[in-house]
Coordinates of C-alpha atoms in Angstrom, one line a residue:
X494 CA 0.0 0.0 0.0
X495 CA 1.2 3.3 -1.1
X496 CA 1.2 6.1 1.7
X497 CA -0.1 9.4 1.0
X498 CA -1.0 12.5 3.5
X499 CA -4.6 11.6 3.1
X500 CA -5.9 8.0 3.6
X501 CA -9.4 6.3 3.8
X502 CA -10.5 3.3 5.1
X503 CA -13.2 0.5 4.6
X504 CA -16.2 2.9 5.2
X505 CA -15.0 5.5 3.0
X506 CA -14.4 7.4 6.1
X507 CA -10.7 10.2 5.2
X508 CA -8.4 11.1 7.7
X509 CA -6.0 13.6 7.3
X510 CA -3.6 15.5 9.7
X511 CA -2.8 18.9 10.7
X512 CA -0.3 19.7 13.6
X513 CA -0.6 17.3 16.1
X514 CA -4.3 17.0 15.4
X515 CA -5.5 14.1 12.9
X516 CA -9.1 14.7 11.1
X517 CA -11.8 12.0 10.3
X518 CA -14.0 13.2 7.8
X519 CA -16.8 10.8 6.8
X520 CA -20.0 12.4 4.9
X521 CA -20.8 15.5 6.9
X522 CA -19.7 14.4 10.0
X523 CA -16.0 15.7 11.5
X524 CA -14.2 14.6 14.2
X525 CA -11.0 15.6 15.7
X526 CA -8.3 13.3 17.8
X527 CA -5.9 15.0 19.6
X528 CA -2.6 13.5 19.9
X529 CA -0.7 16.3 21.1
X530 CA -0.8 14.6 24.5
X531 CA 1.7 11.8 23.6
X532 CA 4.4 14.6 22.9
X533 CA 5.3 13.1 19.4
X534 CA 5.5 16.2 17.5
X535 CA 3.7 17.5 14.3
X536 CA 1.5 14.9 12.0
X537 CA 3.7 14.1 9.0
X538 CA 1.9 11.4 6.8
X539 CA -1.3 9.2 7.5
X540 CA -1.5 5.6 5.9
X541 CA -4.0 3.2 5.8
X542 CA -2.8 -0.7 6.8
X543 CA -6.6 -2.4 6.0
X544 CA -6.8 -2.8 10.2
X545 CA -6.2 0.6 10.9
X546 CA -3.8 3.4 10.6
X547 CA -0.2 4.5 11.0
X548 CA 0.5 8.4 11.7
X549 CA 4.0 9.1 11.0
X550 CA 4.9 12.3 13.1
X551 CA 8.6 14.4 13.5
X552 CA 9.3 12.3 16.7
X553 CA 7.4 8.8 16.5
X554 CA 5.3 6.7 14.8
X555 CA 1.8 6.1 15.9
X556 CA -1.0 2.8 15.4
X557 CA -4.7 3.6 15.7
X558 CA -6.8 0.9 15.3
X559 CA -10.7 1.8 16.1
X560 CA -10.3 3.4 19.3
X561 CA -7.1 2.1 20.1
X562 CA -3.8 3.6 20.0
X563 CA 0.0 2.8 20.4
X564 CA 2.8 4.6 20.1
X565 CA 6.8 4.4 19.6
X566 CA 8.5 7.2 21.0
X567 CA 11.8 8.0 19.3
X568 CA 13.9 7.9 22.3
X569 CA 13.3 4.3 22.4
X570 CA 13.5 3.6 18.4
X571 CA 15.5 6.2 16.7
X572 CA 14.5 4.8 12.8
X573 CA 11.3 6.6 14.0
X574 CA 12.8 9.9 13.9
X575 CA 11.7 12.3 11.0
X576 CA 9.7 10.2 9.0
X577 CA 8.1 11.2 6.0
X578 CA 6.6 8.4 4.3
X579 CA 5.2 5.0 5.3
X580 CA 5.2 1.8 2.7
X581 CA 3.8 -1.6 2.9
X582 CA 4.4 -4.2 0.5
X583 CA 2.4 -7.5 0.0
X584 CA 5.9 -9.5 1.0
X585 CA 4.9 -8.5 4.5
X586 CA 7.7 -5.6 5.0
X587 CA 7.0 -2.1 6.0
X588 CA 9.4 0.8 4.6
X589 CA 9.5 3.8 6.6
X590 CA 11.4 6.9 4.8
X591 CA 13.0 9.5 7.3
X592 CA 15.6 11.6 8.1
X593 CA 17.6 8.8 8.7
X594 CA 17.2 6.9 5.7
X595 CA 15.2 3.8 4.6
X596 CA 14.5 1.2 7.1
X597 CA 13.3 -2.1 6.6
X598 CA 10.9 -3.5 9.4
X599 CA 8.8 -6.9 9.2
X600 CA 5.0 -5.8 9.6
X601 CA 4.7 -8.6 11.8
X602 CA 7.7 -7.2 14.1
X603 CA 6.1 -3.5 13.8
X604 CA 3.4 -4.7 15.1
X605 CA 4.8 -6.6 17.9
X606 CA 6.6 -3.7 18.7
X607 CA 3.1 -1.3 19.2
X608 CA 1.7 -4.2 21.2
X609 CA 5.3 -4.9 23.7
X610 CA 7.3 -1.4 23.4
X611 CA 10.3 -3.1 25.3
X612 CA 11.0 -5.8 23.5
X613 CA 13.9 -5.4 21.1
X614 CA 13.2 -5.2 17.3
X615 CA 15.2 -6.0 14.0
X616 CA 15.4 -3.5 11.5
X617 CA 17.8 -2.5 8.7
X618 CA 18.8 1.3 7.5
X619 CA 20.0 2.0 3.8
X620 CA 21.5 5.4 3.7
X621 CA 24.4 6.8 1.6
X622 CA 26.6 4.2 2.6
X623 CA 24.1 2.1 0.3
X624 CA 23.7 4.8 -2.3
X625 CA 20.8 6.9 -1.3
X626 CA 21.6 10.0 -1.7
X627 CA 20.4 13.1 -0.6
X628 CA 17.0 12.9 1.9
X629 CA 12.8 13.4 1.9
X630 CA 12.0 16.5 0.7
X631 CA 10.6 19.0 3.1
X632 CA 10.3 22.6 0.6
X633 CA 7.6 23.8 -2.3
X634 CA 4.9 21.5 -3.1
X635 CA 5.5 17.8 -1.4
X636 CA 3.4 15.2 -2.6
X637 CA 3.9 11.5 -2.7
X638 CA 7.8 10.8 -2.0
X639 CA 7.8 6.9 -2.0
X640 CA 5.7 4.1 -4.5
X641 CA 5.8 0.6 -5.4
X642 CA 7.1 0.2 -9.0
X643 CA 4.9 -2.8 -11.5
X644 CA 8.2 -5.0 -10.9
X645 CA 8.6 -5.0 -7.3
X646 CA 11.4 -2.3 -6.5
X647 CA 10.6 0.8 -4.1
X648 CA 11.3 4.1 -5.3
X649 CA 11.9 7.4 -3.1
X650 CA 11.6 10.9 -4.1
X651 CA 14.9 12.7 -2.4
X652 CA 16.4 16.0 -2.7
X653 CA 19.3 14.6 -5.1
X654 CA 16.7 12.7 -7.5
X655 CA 15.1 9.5 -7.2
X656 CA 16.9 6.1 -5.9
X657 CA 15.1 2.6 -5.8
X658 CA 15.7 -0.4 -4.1
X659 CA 14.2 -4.2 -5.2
X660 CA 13.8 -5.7 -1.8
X661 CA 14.3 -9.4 -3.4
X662 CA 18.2 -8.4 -4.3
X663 CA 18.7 -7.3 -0.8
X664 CA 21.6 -9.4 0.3
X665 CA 21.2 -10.3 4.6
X666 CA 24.3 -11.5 6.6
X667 CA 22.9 -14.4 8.3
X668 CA 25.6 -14.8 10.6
X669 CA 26.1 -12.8 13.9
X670 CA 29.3 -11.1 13.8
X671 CA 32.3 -12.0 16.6
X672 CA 33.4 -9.6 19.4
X673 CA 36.2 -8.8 21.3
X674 CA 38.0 -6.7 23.8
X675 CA 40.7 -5.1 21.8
X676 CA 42.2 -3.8 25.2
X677 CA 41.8 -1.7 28.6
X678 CA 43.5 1.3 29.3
X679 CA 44.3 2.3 33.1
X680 CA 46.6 5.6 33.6
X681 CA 49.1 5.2 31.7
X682 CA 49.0 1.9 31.1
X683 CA 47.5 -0.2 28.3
X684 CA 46.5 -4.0 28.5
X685 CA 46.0 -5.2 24.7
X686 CA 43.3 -8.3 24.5
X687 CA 42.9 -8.5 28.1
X688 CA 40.7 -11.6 29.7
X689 CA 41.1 -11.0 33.3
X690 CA 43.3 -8.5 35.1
X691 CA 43.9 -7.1 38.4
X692 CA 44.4 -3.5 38.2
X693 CA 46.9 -1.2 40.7
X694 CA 45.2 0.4 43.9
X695 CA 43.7 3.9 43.6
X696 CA 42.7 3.2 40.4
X697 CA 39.7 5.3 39.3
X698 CA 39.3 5.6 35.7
X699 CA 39.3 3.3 33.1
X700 CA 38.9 2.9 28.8
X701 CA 37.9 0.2 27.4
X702 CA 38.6 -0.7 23.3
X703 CA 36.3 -3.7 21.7
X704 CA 35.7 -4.4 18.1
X705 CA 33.3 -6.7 16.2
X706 CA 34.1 -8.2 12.1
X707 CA 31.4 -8.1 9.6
X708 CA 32.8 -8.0 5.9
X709 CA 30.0 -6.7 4.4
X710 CA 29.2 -3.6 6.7
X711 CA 31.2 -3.1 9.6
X712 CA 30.6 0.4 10.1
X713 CA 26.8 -0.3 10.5
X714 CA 27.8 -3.0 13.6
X715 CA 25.7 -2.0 16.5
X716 CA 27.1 -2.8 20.4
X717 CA 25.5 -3.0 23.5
X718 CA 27.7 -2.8 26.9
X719 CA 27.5 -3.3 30.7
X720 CA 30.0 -3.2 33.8
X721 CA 28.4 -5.2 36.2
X722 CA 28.0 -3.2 39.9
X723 CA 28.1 0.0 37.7
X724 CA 25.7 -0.3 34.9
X725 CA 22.1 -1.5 36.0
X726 CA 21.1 -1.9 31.9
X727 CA 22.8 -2.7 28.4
X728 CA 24.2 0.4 27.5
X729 CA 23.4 1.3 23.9
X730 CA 26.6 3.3 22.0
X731 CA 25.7 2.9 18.7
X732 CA 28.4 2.0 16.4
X733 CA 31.2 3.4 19.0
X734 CA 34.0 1.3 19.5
X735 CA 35.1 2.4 22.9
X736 CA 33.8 3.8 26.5
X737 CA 35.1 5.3 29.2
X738 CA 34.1 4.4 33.2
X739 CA 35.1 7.1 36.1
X740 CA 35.2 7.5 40.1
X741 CA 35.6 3.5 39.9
X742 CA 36.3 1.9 43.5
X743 CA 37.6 -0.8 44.8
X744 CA 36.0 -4.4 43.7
X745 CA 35.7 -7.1 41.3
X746 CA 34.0 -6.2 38.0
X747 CA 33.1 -7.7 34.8
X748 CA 33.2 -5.9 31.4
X749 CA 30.4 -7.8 28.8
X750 CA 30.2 -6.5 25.1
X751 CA 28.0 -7.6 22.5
X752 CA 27.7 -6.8 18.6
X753 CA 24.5 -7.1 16.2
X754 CA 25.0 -6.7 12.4
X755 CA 23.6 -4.2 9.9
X756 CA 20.8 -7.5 9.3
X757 CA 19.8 -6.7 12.9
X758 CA 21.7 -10.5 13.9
X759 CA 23.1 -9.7 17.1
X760 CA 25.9 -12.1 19.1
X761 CA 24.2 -12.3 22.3
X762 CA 27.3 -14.1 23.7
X763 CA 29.5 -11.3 23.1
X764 CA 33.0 -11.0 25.0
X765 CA 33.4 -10.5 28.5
X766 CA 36.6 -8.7 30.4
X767 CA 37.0 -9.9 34.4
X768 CA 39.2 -7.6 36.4
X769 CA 39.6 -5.9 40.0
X770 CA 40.8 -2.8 41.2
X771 CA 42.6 -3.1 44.5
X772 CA 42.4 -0.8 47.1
X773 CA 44.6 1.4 49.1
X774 CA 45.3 1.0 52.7
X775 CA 42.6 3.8 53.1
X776 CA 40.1 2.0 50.7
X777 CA 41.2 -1.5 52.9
X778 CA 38.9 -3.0 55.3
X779 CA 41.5 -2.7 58.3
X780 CA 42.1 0.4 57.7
X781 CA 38.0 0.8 58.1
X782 CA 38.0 -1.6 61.0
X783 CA 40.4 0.8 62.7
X784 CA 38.7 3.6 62.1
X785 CA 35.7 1.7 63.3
X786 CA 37.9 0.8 67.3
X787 CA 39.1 4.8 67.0
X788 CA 35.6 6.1 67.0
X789 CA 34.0 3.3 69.5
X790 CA 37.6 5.1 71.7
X791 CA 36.5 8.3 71.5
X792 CA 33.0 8.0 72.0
X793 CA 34.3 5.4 75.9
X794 CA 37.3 8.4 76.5
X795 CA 34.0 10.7 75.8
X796 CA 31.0 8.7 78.0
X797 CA 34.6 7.9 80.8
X798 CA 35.1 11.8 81.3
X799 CA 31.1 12.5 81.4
X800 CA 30.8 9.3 84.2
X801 CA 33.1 11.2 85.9
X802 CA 32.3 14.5 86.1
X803 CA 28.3 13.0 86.8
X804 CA 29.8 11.3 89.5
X805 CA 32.2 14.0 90.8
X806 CA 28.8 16.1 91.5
X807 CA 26.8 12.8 92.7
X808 CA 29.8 12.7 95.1
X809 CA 29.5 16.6 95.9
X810 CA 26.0 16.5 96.0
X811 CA 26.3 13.3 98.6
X812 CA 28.2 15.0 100.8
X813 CA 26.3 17.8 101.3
X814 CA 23.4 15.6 102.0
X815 CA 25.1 13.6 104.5
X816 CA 26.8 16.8 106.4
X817 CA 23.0 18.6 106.4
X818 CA 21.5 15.1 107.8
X819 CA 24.4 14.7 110.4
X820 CA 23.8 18.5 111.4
X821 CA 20.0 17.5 111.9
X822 CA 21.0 14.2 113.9
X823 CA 22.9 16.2 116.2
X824 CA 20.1 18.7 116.3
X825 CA 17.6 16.5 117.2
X826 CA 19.7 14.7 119.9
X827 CA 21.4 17.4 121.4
X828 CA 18.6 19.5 121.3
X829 CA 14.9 18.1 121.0
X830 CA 15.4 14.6 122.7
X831 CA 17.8 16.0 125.0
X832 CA 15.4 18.4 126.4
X833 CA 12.3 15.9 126.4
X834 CA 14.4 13.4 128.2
X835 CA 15.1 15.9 131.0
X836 CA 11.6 16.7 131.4
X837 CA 10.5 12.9 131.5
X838 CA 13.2 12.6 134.5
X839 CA 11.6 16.1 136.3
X840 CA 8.0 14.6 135.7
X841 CA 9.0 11.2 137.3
X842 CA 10.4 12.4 140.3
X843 CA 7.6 14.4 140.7
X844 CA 5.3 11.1 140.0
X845 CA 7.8 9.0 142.8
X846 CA 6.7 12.0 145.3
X847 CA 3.3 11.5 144.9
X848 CA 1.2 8.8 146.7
X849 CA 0.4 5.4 145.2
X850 CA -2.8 5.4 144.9
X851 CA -3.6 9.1 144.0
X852 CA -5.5 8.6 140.4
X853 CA -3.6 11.2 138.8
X854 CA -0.2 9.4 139.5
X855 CA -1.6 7.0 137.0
X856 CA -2.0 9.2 135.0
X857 CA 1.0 10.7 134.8
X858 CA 2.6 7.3 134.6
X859 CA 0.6 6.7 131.8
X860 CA 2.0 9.8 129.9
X861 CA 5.3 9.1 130.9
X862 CA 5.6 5.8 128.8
X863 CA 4.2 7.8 125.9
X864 CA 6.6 10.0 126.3
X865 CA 9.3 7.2 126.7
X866 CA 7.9 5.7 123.6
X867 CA 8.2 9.1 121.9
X868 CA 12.2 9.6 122.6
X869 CA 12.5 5.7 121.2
X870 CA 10.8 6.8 117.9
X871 CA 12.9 9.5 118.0
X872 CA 16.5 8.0 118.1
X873 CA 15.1 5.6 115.5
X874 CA 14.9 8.4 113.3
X875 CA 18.2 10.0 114.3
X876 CA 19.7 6.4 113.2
X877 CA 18.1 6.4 110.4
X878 CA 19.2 9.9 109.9
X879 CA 23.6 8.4 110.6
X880 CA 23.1 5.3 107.9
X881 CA 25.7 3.1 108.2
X882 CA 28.8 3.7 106.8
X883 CA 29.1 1.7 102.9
X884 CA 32.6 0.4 101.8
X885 CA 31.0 -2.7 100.2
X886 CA 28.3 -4.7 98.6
X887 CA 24.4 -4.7 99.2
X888 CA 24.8 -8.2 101.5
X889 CA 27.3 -6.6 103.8
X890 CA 24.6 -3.1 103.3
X891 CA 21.4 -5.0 104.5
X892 CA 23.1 -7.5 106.8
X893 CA 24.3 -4.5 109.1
X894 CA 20.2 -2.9 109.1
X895 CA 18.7 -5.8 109.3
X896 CA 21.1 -6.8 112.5
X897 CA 20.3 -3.5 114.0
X898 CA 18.2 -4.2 116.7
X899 CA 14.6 -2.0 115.7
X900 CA 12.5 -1.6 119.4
X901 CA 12.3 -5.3 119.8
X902 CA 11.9 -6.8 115.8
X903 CA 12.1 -10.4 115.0
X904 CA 15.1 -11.4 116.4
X905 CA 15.8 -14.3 113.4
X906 CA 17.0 -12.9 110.1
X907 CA 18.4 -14.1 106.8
X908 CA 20.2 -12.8 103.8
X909 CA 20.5 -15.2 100.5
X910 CA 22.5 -13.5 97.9
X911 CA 22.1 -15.2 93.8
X912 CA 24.8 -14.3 91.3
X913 CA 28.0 -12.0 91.6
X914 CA 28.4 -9.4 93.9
X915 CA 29.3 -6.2 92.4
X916 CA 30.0 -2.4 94.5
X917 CA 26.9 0.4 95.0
X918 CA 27.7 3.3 94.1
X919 CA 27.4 6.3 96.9
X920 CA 23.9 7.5 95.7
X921 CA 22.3 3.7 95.8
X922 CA 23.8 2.7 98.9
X923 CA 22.7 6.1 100.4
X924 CA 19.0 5.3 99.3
X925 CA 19.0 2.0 99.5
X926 CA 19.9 2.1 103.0
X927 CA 17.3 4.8 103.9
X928 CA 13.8 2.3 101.7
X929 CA 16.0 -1.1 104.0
X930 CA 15.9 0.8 107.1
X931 CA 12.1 1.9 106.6
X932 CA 10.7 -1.4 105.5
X933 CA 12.9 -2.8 108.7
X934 CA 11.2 -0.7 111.3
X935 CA 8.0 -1.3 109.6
X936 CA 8.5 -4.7 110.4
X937 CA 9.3 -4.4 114.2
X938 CA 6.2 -2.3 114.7
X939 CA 3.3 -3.8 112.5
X940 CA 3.9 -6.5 111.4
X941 CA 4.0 -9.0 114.7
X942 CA 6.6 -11.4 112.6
X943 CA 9.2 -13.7 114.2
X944 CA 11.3 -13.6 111.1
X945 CA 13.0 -11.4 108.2
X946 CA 14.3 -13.2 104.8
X947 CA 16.3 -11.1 102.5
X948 CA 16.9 -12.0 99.1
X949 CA 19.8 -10.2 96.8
X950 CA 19.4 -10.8 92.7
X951 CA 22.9 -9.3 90.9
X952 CA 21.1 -9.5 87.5
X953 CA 23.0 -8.1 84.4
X954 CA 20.2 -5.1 83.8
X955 CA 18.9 -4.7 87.6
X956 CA 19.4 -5.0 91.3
X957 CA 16.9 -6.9 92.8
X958 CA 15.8 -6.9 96.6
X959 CA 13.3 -8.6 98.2
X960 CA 12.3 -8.1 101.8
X961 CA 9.3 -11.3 103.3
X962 CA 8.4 -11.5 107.0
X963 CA 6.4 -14.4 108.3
X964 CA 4.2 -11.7 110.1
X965 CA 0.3 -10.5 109.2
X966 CA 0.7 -8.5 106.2
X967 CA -0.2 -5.5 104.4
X968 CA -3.3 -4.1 105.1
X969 CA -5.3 -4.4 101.5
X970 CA -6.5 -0.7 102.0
X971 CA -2.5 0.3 102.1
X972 CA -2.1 -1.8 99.0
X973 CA -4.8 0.0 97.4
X974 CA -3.4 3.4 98.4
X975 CA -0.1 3.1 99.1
X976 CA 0.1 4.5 102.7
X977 CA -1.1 4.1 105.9
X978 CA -3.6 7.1 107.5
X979 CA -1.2 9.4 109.5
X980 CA 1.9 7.8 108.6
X981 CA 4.8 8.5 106.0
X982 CA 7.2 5.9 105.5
X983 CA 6.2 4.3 102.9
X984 CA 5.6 7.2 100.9
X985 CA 9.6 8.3 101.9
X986 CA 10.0 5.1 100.4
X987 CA 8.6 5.3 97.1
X988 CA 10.3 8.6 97.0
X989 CA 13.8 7.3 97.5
X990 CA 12.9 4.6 95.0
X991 CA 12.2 7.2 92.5
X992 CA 15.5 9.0 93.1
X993 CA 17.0 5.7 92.1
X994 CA 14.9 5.2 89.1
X995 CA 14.1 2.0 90.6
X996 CA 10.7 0.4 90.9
X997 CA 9.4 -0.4 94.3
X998 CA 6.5 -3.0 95.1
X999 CA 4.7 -3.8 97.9
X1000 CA 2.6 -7.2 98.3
X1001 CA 1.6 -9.8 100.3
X1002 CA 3.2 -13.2 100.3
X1003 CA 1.2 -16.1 99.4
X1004 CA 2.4 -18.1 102.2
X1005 CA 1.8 -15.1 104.2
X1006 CA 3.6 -12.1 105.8
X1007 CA 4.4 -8.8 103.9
X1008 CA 6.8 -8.6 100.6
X1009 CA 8.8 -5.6 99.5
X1010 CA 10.6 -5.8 96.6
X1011 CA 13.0 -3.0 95.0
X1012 CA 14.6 -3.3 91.5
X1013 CA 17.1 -0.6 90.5
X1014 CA 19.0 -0.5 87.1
X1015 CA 22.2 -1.8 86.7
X1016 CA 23.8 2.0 85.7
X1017 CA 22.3 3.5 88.2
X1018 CA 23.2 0.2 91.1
X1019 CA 26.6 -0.2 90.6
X1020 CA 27.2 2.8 87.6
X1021 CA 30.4 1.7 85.7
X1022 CA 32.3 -1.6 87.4
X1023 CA 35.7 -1.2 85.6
X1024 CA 36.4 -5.0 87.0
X1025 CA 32.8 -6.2 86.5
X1026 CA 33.1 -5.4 82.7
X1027 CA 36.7 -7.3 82.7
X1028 CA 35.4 -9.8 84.1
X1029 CA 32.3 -10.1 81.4
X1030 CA 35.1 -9.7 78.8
X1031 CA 37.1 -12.9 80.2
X1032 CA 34.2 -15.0 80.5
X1033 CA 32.9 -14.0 76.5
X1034 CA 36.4 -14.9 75.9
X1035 CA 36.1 -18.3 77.4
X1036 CA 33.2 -18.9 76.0
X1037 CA 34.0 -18.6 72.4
X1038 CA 37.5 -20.5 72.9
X1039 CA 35.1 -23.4 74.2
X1040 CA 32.4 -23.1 71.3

């Protein structure tokens, strides 16, 4: 079929194009399709295939068939570039005459290529390397620029005269042409027909030579390239010979080449180039796994100064705790149970004066051992105020308060310690002393118990101390609220616990008696244990020598 700027199909029906707008005229009745939105330029020739149409434009070529349309975009299929005029012939070939040339396309492959856009396609170009000479005319009065002569051969109109070409004396290499890798260039160095090198270190840019033989056109071989880790597709150079590769790195690569022939017969095996690049001692993996142990040693050297100024002002902050405390012990002994103990003494030898069986001697009695119970309260507070002093663990911590006689408390006791022992730091000892302390007395006045167990944990996380008498028990309205009406030790508690960080629980046992139970954090326990950590090291050590 002979393509022409107007065309008409089965129903009589004429299209025609204008810009990027193609007319359908058909009686009186005109319609307009747009096509401007595919971005394929201006409408350069419409011809009629008996299922449809193809619309050459300046940057495509375009299918319509009914309401359907396809496209090939030039950027994927150059031969589509410029086209002027459109030929089919009844030996199932389609002739599309451009800017580029002639090319040669099965119909069957054209239209495989509308329907799957990414699948490859074999064409072949005639230009002036075949003796067409000149190109489509584009000036004046442009009519029909390509026709089927009575004997076969196509004939285009171009701006040096008429050429023709009879398809049946179109000679086709059948055989895909060999490829090779002429040679690799590196500085200034040059490795001729190179299979597998191994490059100097630091080397970053590369050229690479390869070559293909066909004896009847090599200049129309086409080559496709990738360099595996670099490229992620074939590379398409055209008919180049050679490429370049920059800002390379360090690694293993492999170079692949292949070559198709002006019949569109391509060598899919190609020729493939192995080589590495080695590194410098920067590039090097120790050099990275130094760098690696310098940062991890300046971020300890950074976290070892910050531990110690935190606890150079933990320390600070201790003392002035324990010197404002000692100051309020001395206080209340020198001053406040001083003073009520001499008026106890005054108010009892006035009591001894009075007679026996006077009714307000007994009452004065009575108020006397209030009183008496009053100052013993009193120095309980005072030694709770003077904790004792910590150069230790929490065993040798809790077996000291728990030893501490507390007005008459259960006079059996026990402390089971699980796992390693490691040192509390000022701040713990200082508050765990004052929650022990608490939770003793507690014991010794409510709790009617023959019998204190204390249970140390040295987990790798926490601290864990449990407290269980064998007496009656918490009160379930002081579980619910957490303190008993007119009383604040357990709320002192919770607050030291919170200083800590630490979680603090109160519960009854199931085989009865109270339960306290105090977990504190490792960092904030024991803070940083130079020879706890050297010991963890060892031990890891061990344990992989034995795995």
């Amino acid at each position: 079929m002979i393509g022409s700027g107007i065309a008409t199909d089965a129903t009589g029906a004429m299209f025609a194009g204008d810009g990027s707008t193609l007319f359908r005229l058909k009686g009186n009745t005109l319609r307009k399709i747009d096509l401007a939105r595919y971005a394929l330029g201006d409408i350069t020739n419409v011809v009629s295939n008996g299922q449809g149409f193809l619309v050459s434009t300046t940057r495509g070529l375009i299918r319509i068939q009914g309401d359907r349309i396809r496209t090939l975009d030039a950027t994927r299929f150059p031969w589509t570039r410029g086209l002027r005029e459109i030929v089919q012939t009844s030996r199932g070939e389609t002739w599309l005459y451009g800017t580029a040339g002639v090319v040669r396309i099965a119909s069957n492959l054209l239209n495989r290529a509308f329907d799957a856009p990414g699948q490859p396609v074999r064409t072949r170009l005639f230009d002036f390397r075949d003796g067409l000479f000149g190109s489509p005319q584009r000036r004046g009065f442009v009519g029909m620029q390509a026709a089927v002569g009575g004997d076969g051969r196509i004939w285009f109109a171009t701006s040096a005269g008429l050429a023709g070409i009879d398809p049946a004396a179109v000679y086709e290499s059948a055989g895909a042409p060999p490829v090779s890798i002429r040679s690799l260039a590196a500085g200034a160095r040059t490795f001729r027909d190179p299979s597998a090198l191994i490059l100097p270190p630091g080397t970053r840019s590369i050229r690479i030579a390869y070559a293909a033989a066909s004896l009847s056109a090599p200049e129309r071989v086409q080559f496709r390239y990738r360099l595996s880790g670099v490229d992620t597709d074939w590379v398409d150079p055209g008919t180049r010979r050679a490429t370049n590769y920059t800002n390379l790195g360090p690694g293993k690569y492999q170079f692949q080449v292949i070559a198709g022939n002006e019949a569109g017969v391509w060598n899919r095996r190609g020729a493939t180039l192995d080589f590495e690049i080695r590194p410098t001692f920067v590039q090097s993996v120790p050099f990275r796994i130094l760098c690696g142990v310098l940062v991890v040693a300046l971020l300890w050297l950074a976290y070892r100064v910050r531990i110690r100024a935190v606890s150079a002002q933990v320390r600070a902050n201790m003392a002035v705790r324990h010197d404002e405390r000692e100051r309020i012990a001395r206080e209340l002994h020198d001053t406040l149970l001083q003073s009520v103990t001499g008026l106890i003494l005054r108010f009892q030898h006035a009591t001894i004066s009075m007679p026996p069986d006077l009714p307000e001697r007994k009452t004065l009695e009575a108020a006397l051992d209030g009183a008496e119970d009053v100052i013993a309260q009193g120095r309980d507070r005072v030694r709770a105020l003077r904790p004792p002093e910590i150069n230790g663990d929490a065993e040798t911590l809790l077996t000291e308060i728990v030893r501490t006689p507390q007005h008459g408390g259960p006079p059996f006791h026990s402390v089971t310690v699980y796992g390693e022992p490691r040192l509390l730091t000022p701040a713990a000892a200082d508050e765990i002393a004052g929650i022990a302390n608490e939770a003793v007395i507690n014991i010794a006045r409510h709790a009617a118990a023959t019998k204190v167990d204390v249970t140390i944990q040295y987990r790798a996380e926490a601290l864990v101390i449990r407290l269980r008498d064998d007496g009656i028990g918490f009160d379930p309205l002081v579980l619910r609220t957490g303190m008993r009406d007119g009383h604040f030790g357990l709320v002192g508690m919770r607050e030291r616990a919170r200083t800590l960080g630490a979680e603090l629980i109160f519960d009854n046992a199931p085989a009865g008696g109270a339960e306290v139970t105090l977990v504190v954090p490792a960092p904030k326990a024991f803070g940083f244990d130079r020879s706890f950590a050297a010991r963890m090291w060892q031990k890891g050590l061990r344990l992989l020598r034995s795995g």
